[in-house]
C-alpha cells in the first residue's frame, strides 16, 4: 500500500457528469424509452417477472431535493474487475452528500455475505485507502448463486435486520440475473426492498442497447495489450518463437478483439466468427498454419496468435461435445461424484452419442479432463481452465509436420503458450474506468433515491468526454432471455457476443490479411494515469468504434 503510484491514485478525483457531480441531491428520473425495448424478448420473461417487467429506460434530470433517509446494502459478485471500489465509493459519496442519516453496508465475500449476514459498515475510514485502486479486497466477492425461495427469504431477513431499503448488486450477466430475480421476489412478496444492478465484467459481454460497456473491460484489455506488445517486441527481437496467447473473456471474444486492435498480432481468432461460419478445429489450425508458412517463406519464424478463451466452445464439433457433456454431468451428478479422473474419462467416453465419441477421443487427455472439470455455480463450463492454446499448438504442429514431409514447409516452429486473465482483473483502473465506476455508483444512488427496483445503472455517450456522459437506468428484464442451464430452462441476461457486422470486427477483417504476413505490431505500453489526456484518458477502442 506504500507505492508512490498508490499515493497519487488516492489523490485522483474521478470526474463526474454535471447532473451527478453538482446536483445529485436533486436528481430525479425521467422516462426515456419504452416501446422498442421489449420487441425481441421471449414472452416467457413477462410471465416470470410479473411485477418488474415492462418498465422504461429512465434518464436523470434536475428536480426537487430528496427527503427520505436511506440504508443501502452493496455486494460485489463474480470475478474481479478494475473499478469496483470506485462504484462503492461513488455510492458512499452520493449517500453522504444527500443525507446525514444515510448509511451504506457492504456484504462480505459476495452474495454469500447476504446469506451469512457477514458485513461491514462502509465509512470514510474504510474507503480512504481504496479510491482508484483495483481488486475487490475492500469487501471481497464470490460466485454464490442465490437460487431458492428459502435463500431469498434469508436475504430479505438480513436486509430487514439492517433496515436496508435497497440492495446494489455489482456484477456480470449471471449476477445481474440474480439481481433481477431477487427484485421480482421482493416485489411479488410485498417486501419493500429495491434491487439495483451495476454492469461489471472484464469480459465486456454485458452490453446491450442501454448499456454501452461493462466496467473493468478497459483496464483489463489495456493491461493485456501492454503484455502482448512487449511479447511481440521480444518476438521481433529474438525472431525464434511463435507465441500463442489465450485471453480471458469466457464466451465472448471482445477482449481478444480489443487487444488485437491495440497491438496488431499476426492472427486473432474470433470465436463468434468460427461458430457462424462453422469452422472446424482443423480449419482453425490451418488459418494459423497459413500465416506461419507465409512468414517462414520470408525468413520470419516468429509470430503472435491471440486466442479467446471461449473459442473452444465455438468450434462447432467441440461446442456440441461440451453441451452434451454439460447435460451428462448435470443429470448424473451422483454417479459421477464417485468416479476418479480415469474412470470419469472412460464413463463420459462411453455415454456420449456415437457422433461425438470420436471428437472426445481425438482430444489430448489433458484437454479432455479440463473439459470435465466442475461447472461454476451458474452451470458454466470453466473455460479459463481449458488450455486451448496448447490444443491449437498441437494441431498446428501436426499440420506443419505434414507439410514438411511433402516439402511444402521448411521453417522452424517453436511455440510458447501464455494465458492472460488474472493479471488484468485487479489492476489500478484506468482513468476511464475510475471515472466510469464513480459515475455508476452515483447513478445507482439516484435510481434508489427515486424508488426504482429491477434496474441496472448505466451511462450513455460513454465514448465522449465525461461532461457529455448521460447517466440512466435500464430495466433488467429488458436484457433477459430464456436459456438452458443445468439441464433446465432459466431466465438469464443474454451475453452480448462480438457483432460480426459491427465496426470493431470489420476493422479487424480489413487488416488481418496484412497482419498475418507482415510484422506490423504496435506496442501500446503501460496504462498512463497522468499526462496529456490523449494518453491518460483514452476510451476503449471497441467502445469508440461501436458508438461513433
Ligand atoms: P465475471 O463474468 O464474473 O465478471 O468473471 C469473468 C471472468 O474473469 C472470465 O473472464 C473468466 O472465464 C472467469 O471469470 C474466471 O473465473 P474464476 O475467477 O472463478 O476463475
XYZ file of C-alpha atoms and ligand atoms in Angstrom:
568
model
C 0.000 0.000 0.000
C 3.003 2.328 0.173
C 3.969 2.505 -3.528
C 4.255 6.050 -4.848
C 1.644 5.341 -7.522
C -0.788 4.237 -4.836
C -0.386 7.577 -3.059
C -1.038 9.524 -6.260
C -4.014 7.378 -7.258
C -5.657 8.090 -3.895
C -5.369 11.790 -4.718
C -7.086 11.472 -8.115
C -10.622 12.920 -8.103
C -12.744 10.899 -10.513
C -14.614 13.125 -12.949
C -18.426 13.203 -12.833
C -21.006 14.432 -15.345
C -22.702 17.627 -14.062
C -26.047 16.108 -13.140
C -24.271 13.698 -10.769
C -21.495 15.976 -9.535
C -23.254 19.180 -8.617
C -26.908 18.285 -8.075
C -27.008 14.611 -7.089
C -29.243 15.524 -4.121
C -31.815 16.984 -6.538
C -31.540 14.355 -9.283
C -34.837 12.872 -10.423
C -35.642 10.379 -13.131
C -37.430 10.927 -16.389
C -38.791 8.285 -18.788
C -36.715 7.971 -21.968
C -37.767 4.873 -23.866
C -40.222 2.042 -23.540
C -41.885 0.749 -26.720
C -38.917 -0.687 -28.623
C -37.218 -2.174 -25.559
C -39.184 -5.395 -25.339
C -39.602 -6.293 -29.023
C -37.236 -9.253 -29.058
C -37.854 -10.505 -25.520
C -39.035 -14.087 -25.052
C -42.705 -13.885 -23.905
C -41.908 -16.283 -21.048
C -39.901 -13.442 -19.407
C -43.103 -11.384 -18.911
C -44.615 -14.407 -17.163
C -41.561 -14.990 -14.968
C -41.255 -11.296 -13.970
C -44.868 -10.218 -13.480
C -44.001 -7.316 -11.123
C -40.838 -5.946 -12.688
C -41.334 -6.485 -16.436
C -42.166 -3.762 -18.957
C -40.603 -0.687 -17.304
C -38.975 2.117 -19.345
C -35.360 3.256 -19.624
C -35.000 6.341 -17.433
C -32.714 9.343 -17.631
C -31.691 11.732 -14.850
C -32.517 15.448 -14.654
C -32.534 18.193 -12.011
C -35.597 18.203 -9.727
C -36.511 18.579 -6.052
C -34.218 17.635 -3.134
C -34.782 14.075 -1.884
C -36.161 13.665 1.617
C -36.011 10.004 2.569
C -33.219 8.604 4.733
C -31.657 5.539 3.105
C -29.841 2.431 4.249
C -28.263 0.733 1.243
C -26.587 -2.687 1.064
C -23.918 -3.388 -1.545
C -22.427 -6.644 -2.799
C -19.641 -7.405 -5.280
C -20.418 -10.528 -7.243
C -18.345 -12.723 -9.587
C -14.837 -12.176 -10.946
C -12.771 -9.112 -10.082
C -12.901 -6.148 -12.485
C -10.893 -2.926 -12.045
C -13.041 -0.092 -10.725
C -15.318 -1.972 -8.322
C -14.025 0.032 -5.367
C -14.933 3.269 -7.134
C -18.535 2.102 -7.598
C -18.782 1.582 -3.835
C -17.029 4.869 -3.129
C -19.266 6.698 -5.644
C -22.331 5.245 -3.935
C -20.952 6.145 -0.500
C -20.158 9.735 -1.545
C -23.609 10.207 -3.092
C -25.304 8.866 0.055
C -23.172 11.197 2.181
C -23.944 14.253 0.035
C -27.680 13.583 0.203
C -28.403 12.967 3.872
C -26.584 12.770 7.203
C -28.549 9.684 8.228
C -27.848 7.710 5.038
C -25.795 4.556 5.542
C -24.005 2.003 3.348
C -23.468 -1.611 4.360
C -21.053 -3.781 2.382
C -21.734 -7.525 2.413
C -18.549 -9.564 2.532
C -17.361 -12.212 0.089
C -20.144 -11.813 -2.487
C -23.786 -12.936 -2.259
C -22.864 -15.458 0.454
C -22.318 -12.441 2.754
C -26.048 -11.774 2.473
C -26.894 -15.359 3.396
C -24.475 -15.407 6.335
C -25.003 -11.771 7.394
C -21.297 -11.018 7.093
C -20.902 -7.287 6.561
C -19.050 -4.070 7.288
C -20.374 -0.538 7.517
C -18.747 1.449 4.724
C -17.489 4.792 6.018
C -14.818 7.381 5.242
C -12.208 5.483 7.234
C -12.831 2.256 5.305
C -12.836 3.785 1.837
C -9.863 6.077 2.282
C -7.258 3.539 1.117
C -9.275 2.171 -1.819
C -10.078 5.142 -4.049
C -8.989 4.412 -7.660
C -7.493 1.038 -6.722
C -8.100 -2.286 -8.452
C -9.253 -5.553 -6.931
C -12.300 -6.239 -4.794
C -10.464 -6.575 -1.491
C -12.437 -3.835 0.285
C -15.396 -6.160 0.830
C -14.468 -9.240 -1.249
C -16.510 -11.050 -3.886
C -17.834 -14.535 -4.603
C -19.812 -16.584 -7.106
C -22.600 -17.915 -4.868
C -25.821 -18.033 -6.864
C -28.991 -17.208 -4.942
C -31.415 -19.835 -6.199
C -34.127 -20.966 -3.859
C -37.074 -19.163 -2.270
C -35.535 -20.128 1.075
C -32.298 -18.274 0.177
C -34.270 -15.225 -0.988
C -36.132 -15.225 2.338
C -32.802 -15.304 4.221
C -31.570 -12.342 2.142
C -34.806 -10.464 2.948
C -34.298 -11.148 6.669
C -30.681 -9.978 6.542
C -31.780 -6.758 4.848
C -34.662 -6.194 7.287
C -32.275 -6.760 10.187
C -30.167 -3.805 8.978
C -33.178 -1.700 7.951
C -31.967 -1.819 4.334
C -34.151 -0.043 1.757
C -32.159 -1.081 -1.287
C -29.524 -3.548 -2.385
C -26.913 -2.783 -5.061
C -25.540 -5.829 -6.891
C -22.299 -5.119 -8.742
C -21.869 -7.996 -11.161
C -21.838 -9.529 -14.632
C -24.622 -11.205 -16.602
C -25.205 -14.010 -14.093
C -25.072 -11.729 -11.052
C -27.437 -9.221 -12.607
C -29.756 -12.102 -13.488
C -29.679 -12.841 -9.753
C -30.460 -9.165 -9.089
C -33.474 -9.308 -11.437
C -34.814 -12.477 -9.835
C -34.333 -11.033 -6.350
C -36.079 -7.758 -7.319
C -39.041 -9.784 -8.606
C -39.095 -11.932 -5.458
C -39.187 -8.848 -3.204
C -41.830 -7.106 -5.330
C -44.068 -10.167 -5.583
C -43.892 -10.796 -1.833
C -44.642 -7.220 -0.824
C -41.137 -6.742 0.624
C -40.124 -3.074 0.345
C -36.509 -3.611 -0.668
C -35.323 -2.277 -4.014
C -32.623 -4.009 -6.069
C -30.349 -2.139 -8.474
C -27.526 -3.669 -10.558
C -24.234 -2.238 -11.839
C -22.591 -3.678 -15.003
C -19.257 -5.244 -14.091
C -17.114 -7.701 -16.030
C -13.773 -7.569 -17.774
C -15.358 -9.814 -20.452
C -17.234 -6.856 -21.953
C -20.252 -9.043 -22.723
C -22.776 -7.247 -20.510
C -23.543 -4.744 -23.202
C -26.935 -4.173 -24.743
C -28.819 -1.254 -26.282
C -28.936 0.659 -22.992
C -25.580 -0.456 -21.595
C -22.617 0.608 -23.695
C -19.859 -1.147 -21.766
C -19.199 -3.004 -18.524
C -16.583 -1.582 -16.201
C -13.193 -3.272 -15.965
C -13.001 -4.148 -19.674
C -10.894 -1.094 -20.474
C -8.269 -1.641 -17.767
C -8.050 -5.403 -18.309
C -7.590 -5.022 -22.085
C -5.000 -2.271 -21.716
C -3.085 -4.445 -19.217
C -3.101 -7.446 -21.593
C -2.270 -5.231 -24.583
C 0.811 -3.956 -22.767
C 1.963 -7.555 -22.175
C 1.165 -8.597 -25.761
C 3.014 -5.555 -27.121
C 6.056 -6.444 -25.014
C 5.985 -10.082 -26.141
C 5.596 -9.012 -29.775
C 8.636 -6.786 -29.465
C 10.565 -9.611 -27.825
C 9.471 -11.981 -30.619
C 10.610 -9.499 -33.261
C 13.945 -9.154 -31.460
C 14.717 -12.858 -30.919
C 12.928 -13.984 -34.123
C 12.562 -17.592 -32.975
C 9.215 -18.085 -31.196
C 5.562 -18.199 -32.086
C 3.590 -17.025 -29.067
C 0.079 -18.417 -28.629
C -1.661 -16.089 -26.183
C -5.015 -17.092 -24.748
C -7.041 -14.221 -23.304
C -9.837 -14.319 -20.760
C -13.355 -13.400 -21.664
C -15.289 -16.620 -21.079
C -17.668 -16.934 -24.091
C -17.282 -13.640 -25.886
C -14.163 -12.638 -27.832
C -14.382 -8.893 -27.047
C -11.108 -8.897 -25.074
C -9.170 -10.670 -27.838
C -10.642 -8.290 -30.438
C -9.840 -5.136 -28.437
C -6.291 -6.395 -27.768
C -5.844 -7.203 -31.477
C -6.917 -3.685 -32.451
C -4.443 -2.276 -29.933
C -1.472 -4.499 -30.873
C -1.913 -5.851 -34.461
C -0.891 -9.506 -33.986
C -0.431 -11.945 -36.896
C -3.561 -13.898 -36.064
C -6.534 -13.109 -33.831
C -9.204 -15.791 -33.713
C -12.764 -14.667 -33.037
C -14.966 -17.380 -31.550
C -18.205 -15.849 -32.830
C -16.945 -15.923 -36.442
C -15.809 -19.525 -36.078
C -19.244 -20.504 -34.819
C -21.096 -18.538 -37.506
C -19.003 -19.980 -40.348
C -18.893 -23.456 -38.754
C -15.098 -23.590 -38.933
C -13.702 -26.892 -37.627
C -10.684 -27.288 -35.334
C -8.564 -28.400 -38.306
C -9.594 -25.333 -40.315
C -8.867 -23.020 -37.376
C -5.397 -24.535 -37.160
C -4.877 -24.127 -40.929
C -5.559 -20.379 -40.676
C -2.642 -20.172 -38.257
C -0.540 -22.518 -40.391
C -1.082 -20.283 -43.453
C 0.395 -17.345 -41.554
C 3.291 -19.445 -40.213
C 4.180 -20.751 -43.697
C 3.890 -17.337 -45.367
C 6.094 -15.749 -42.726
C 8.589 -18.639 -42.805
C 8.930 -18.055 -46.564
C 10.162 -14.537 -45.718
C 12.545 -15.969 -43.121
C 10.313 -14.921 -40.196
C 9.913 -17.937 -37.925
C 8.119 -15.975 -35.255
C 4.713 -14.518 -34.638
C 1.802 -13.720 -32.349
C -1.540 -15.556 -32.196
C -4.379 -14.324 -29.963
C -6.868 -16.946 -28.808
C -10.061 -16.003 -26.930
C -10.628 -18.397 -24.038
C -14.203 -19.076 -25.183
C -13.010 -20.241 -28.617
C -13.192 -23.894 -27.641
C -16.986 -23.746 -27.164
C -17.465 -22.031 -30.537
C -15.648 -24.665 -32.614
C -18.773 -26.490 -33.846
C -17.790 -30.104 -33.126
C -16.379 -29.174 -29.698
C -19.352 -26.933 -28.848
C -21.683 -29.889 -29.440
C -19.413 -32.069 -27.317
C -19.396 -29.559 -24.422
C -23.226 -29.199 -24.451
C -23.577 -32.962 -24.368
C -21.069 -33.222 -21.506
C -22.979 -30.468 -19.619
C -26.216 -32.460 -19.857
C -24.484 -35.737 -18.909
C -22.780 -34.168 -15.884
C -25.909 -32.411 -14.625
C -28.173 -35.478 -14.990
C -25.739 -37.994 -13.476
C -24.110 -35.881 -10.755
C -24.378 -38.531 -8.029
C -22.982 -41.424 -10.071
C -20.156 -39.249 -11.404
C -19.169 -37.908 -7.989
C -17.900 -41.392 -7.042
C -15.505 -41.679 -10.008
C -11.813 -40.799 -10.116
C -10.397 -38.914 -13.129
C -9.560 -42.008 -15.202
C -12.956 -43.567 -14.536
C -14.719 -40.301 -15.353
C -12.936 -40.052 -18.716
C -13.961 -43.617 -19.530
C -17.554 -43.104 -18.307
C -18.054 -39.963 -20.408
C -16.403 -41.614 -23.432
C -18.899 -44.472 -23.191
C -22.017 -42.369 -22.605
C -21.592 -39.832 -25.420
C -23.571 -40.124 -28.642
C -21.838 -42.110 -31.393
C -21.347 -38.893 -33.390
C -19.489 -37.087 -30.587
C -17.458 -40.057 -29.274
C -14.704 -39.685 -31.923
C -14.329 -35.926 -31.208
C -13.838 -36.630 -27.497
C -11.418 -39.466 -28.259
C -9.346 -37.233 -30.579
C -8.601 -34.686 -27.824
C -5.348 -34.804 -25.867
C -6.194 -36.394 -22.488
C -5.248 -33.269 -20.516
C -7.713 -31.156 -22.543
C -10.481 -33.778 -22.198
C -10.020 -33.725 -18.416
C -10.054 -29.917 -18.309
C -13.409 -30.079 -20.119
C -14.839 -32.317 -17.406
C -13.846 -30.001 -14.547
C -16.632 -28.912 -12.206
C -19.096 -26.315 -13.603
C -19.348 -22.944 -11.857
C -22.410 -22.274 -9.635
C -24.211 -20.817 -12.679
C -23.702 -24.045 -14.707
C -20.961 -22.652 -16.987
C -18.038 -24.774 -18.127
C -14.863 -23.220 -16.648
C -13.201 -22.216 -19.916
C -10.392 -20.458 -18.058
C -9.192 -23.937 -17.024
C -9.073 -25.316 -20.610
C -5.708 -24.743 -22.268
C -6.992 -24.101 -25.793
C -3.685 -22.531 -26.834
C -1.951 -25.864 -26.191
C -4.578 -27.761 -28.172
C -4.008 -25.379 -31.084
C -0.215 -25.625 -30.774
C -0.506 -29.448 -31.016
C -2.810 -29.440 -34.061
C -0.711 -26.739 -35.793
C 2.452 -28.769 -35.183
C 0.782 -31.852 -36.759
C -0.237 -29.878 -39.842
C 3.229 -28.339 -40.200
C 4.818 -31.816 -39.915
C 2.558 -32.997 -42.760
C 3.533 -30.046 -44.920
C 7.211 -30.587 -44.105
C 7.022 -34.237 -45.238
C 5.600 -33.031 -48.547
C 8.376 -30.437 -48.799
C 5.878 -27.561 -48.528
C 7.236 -26.097 -45.285
C 10.890 -25.585 -44.450
C 10.634 -23.226 -41.484
C 11.224 -23.778 -37.772
C 8.271 -23.792 -35.400
C 8.915 -23.183 -31.708
C 5.703 -22.333 -29.912
C 5.226 -20.859 -26.447
C 1.801 -20.725 -24.781
C 0.566 -17.958 -22.484
C -2.668 -17.267 -20.681
C -3.565 -13.730 -19.589
C -6.591 -13.313 -17.386
C -5.991 -12.854 -13.694
C -3.141 -10.428 -14.496
C -5.666 -7.770 -15.568
C -8.549 -8.164 -13.163
C -7.147 -6.238 -10.203
C -5.005 -3.602 -11.957
C -5.295 0.060 -10.954
C -8.289 1.207 -13.021
C -7.580 3.451 -15.986
C -8.933 6.986 -15.691
C -11.790 5.830 -17.931
C -12.751 3.005 -15.542
C -12.123 5.133 -12.426
C -14.454 7.899 -13.700
C -17.000 5.467 -15.157
C -17.292 3.490 -11.915
C -17.582 6.577 -9.735
C -20.404 7.788 -12.024
C -22.099 4.349 -11.927
C -22.054 4.416 -8.093
C -23.728 7.844 -8.135
C -26.245 6.688 -10.750
C -27.180 3.652 -8.654
C -27.846 6.051 -5.769
C -30.169 8.232 -7.873
C -32.157 5.185 -9.087
C -32.588 4.070 -5.483
C -33.478 7.542 -4.182
C -36.190 7.661 -6.834
C -37.717 4.370 -5.678
C -36.750 2.164 -8.643
C -36.198 -1.584 -8.467
C -35.142 -4.182 -11.061
C -32.909 -1.610 -12.805
C -29.259 -1.512 -13.801
C -27.231 1.729 -13.699
C -25.696 2.797 -16.987
C -24.071 5.737 -18.772
C -24.938 6.869 -22.281
C -22.336 8.513 -24.544
C -19.540 6.938 -22.522
C -17.170 7.231 -25.513
C -17.312 11.036 -25.231
C -15.736 13.286 -22.607
C -17.180 12.908 -19.102
C -19.104 16.197 -19.260
C -21.155 14.676 -22.102
C -21.987 11.435 -20.272
C -25.675 10.803 -19.606
C -26.470 8.644 -16.583
C -29.519 6.438 -16.921
C -31.333 3.363 -15.591
C -32.171 0.331 -17.756
C -34.784 -2.237 -16.667
C -33.058 -5.594 -16.111
C -35.918 -7.554 -17.668
C -35.277 -5.786 -20.982
C -31.930 -7.644 -21.132
C -33.289 -11.113 -20.475
C -33.714 -14.330 -22.423
C -34.501 -17.950 -21.603
C -31.524 -20.322 -21.725
C -30.854 -23.951 -20.869
C -28.574 -24.346 -17.834
C -28.071 -27.341 -15.528
C -30.460 -29.166 -17.884
C -33.316 -26.639 -17.222
C -34.819 -23.558 -18.893
C -33.906 -20.469 -16.851
C -34.168 -16.692 -17.257
C -30.713 -15.240 -17.954
C -29.280 -11.959 -19.134
C -28.127 -12.553 -22.678
C -24.364 -12.401 -23.153
C -23.572 -9.808 -25.809
C -21.174 -11.546 -28.179
C -18.944 -9.927 -30.800
C -21.148 -8.476 -33.535
C -19.804 -9.686 -36.875
C -21.444 -6.691 -38.560
C -20.028 -4.245 -36.029
C -17.228 -1.753 -36.653
C -14.620 -3.353 -34.334
C -14.819 -6.727 -36.104
C -14.896 -5.032 -39.533
C -11.700 -3.192 -38.637
C -10.011 -6.493 -37.811
C -11.214 -8.064 -41.071
C -9.981 -5.089 -43.080
C -6.458 -5.527 -41.701
C -5.910 -9.147 -40.789
C -4.571 -10.407 -44.141
C -1.767 -7.859 -43.930
C -1.107 -8.511 -40.246
C -0.900 -12.279 -40.938
C 2.096 -11.815 -43.206
C 3.774 -8.620 -42.026
C 5.375 -7.612 -38.769
C 3.069 -4.666 -38.043
C 2.997 -4.967 -34.253
C 2.075 -1.987 -32.094
C 3.450 -1.801 -28.567
C 0.901 0.376 -26.710
C 2.959 0.441 -23.495
C 1.648 0.554 -19.926
C -1.529 2.295 -18.801
C -0.887 6.019 -18.202
C -2.650 7.667 -15.294
C -1.187 11.159 -15.676
C -0.095 13.418 -18.510
C -1.791 14.539 -21.725
C -5.409 13.324 -21.946
C -4.643 11.671 -25.323
C -2.608 9.118 -23.388
C -4.281 9.094 -19.967
C -7.999 9.291 -20.789
C -8.470 7.059 -23.831
C -11.782 5.184 -24.020
C -11.673 1.529 -25.159
C -11.276 1.263 -28.940
C -14.208 -1.173 -29.194
C -16.481 1.365 -27.497
C -15.330 4.237 -29.699
C -15.743 2.198 -32.909
C -19.159 0.914 -31.823
C -20.580 4.261 -30.776
C -19.178 6.515 -33.469
P -17.345 -12.335 -14.367
O -18.217 -12.720 -15.521
O -17.887 -12.740 -13.061
O -17.008 -10.877 -14.409
O -15.957 -13.093 -14.497
C -15.287 -13.121 -15.708
C -14.045 -13.983 -15.695
O -12.908 -13.204 -15.396
C -13.908 -14.704 -17.039
O -13.196 -13.921 -17.960
C -13.219 -15.980 -16.636
O -13.518 -17.039 -17.516
C -13.773 -16.265 -15.264
O -14.145 -15.018 -14.718
C -12.798 -16.946 -14.346
O -13.460 -17.270 -13.167
P -12.749 -17.504 -11.765
O -12.379 -16.159 -11.232
O -13.815 -18.125 -10.931
O -11.560 -18.351 -12.005
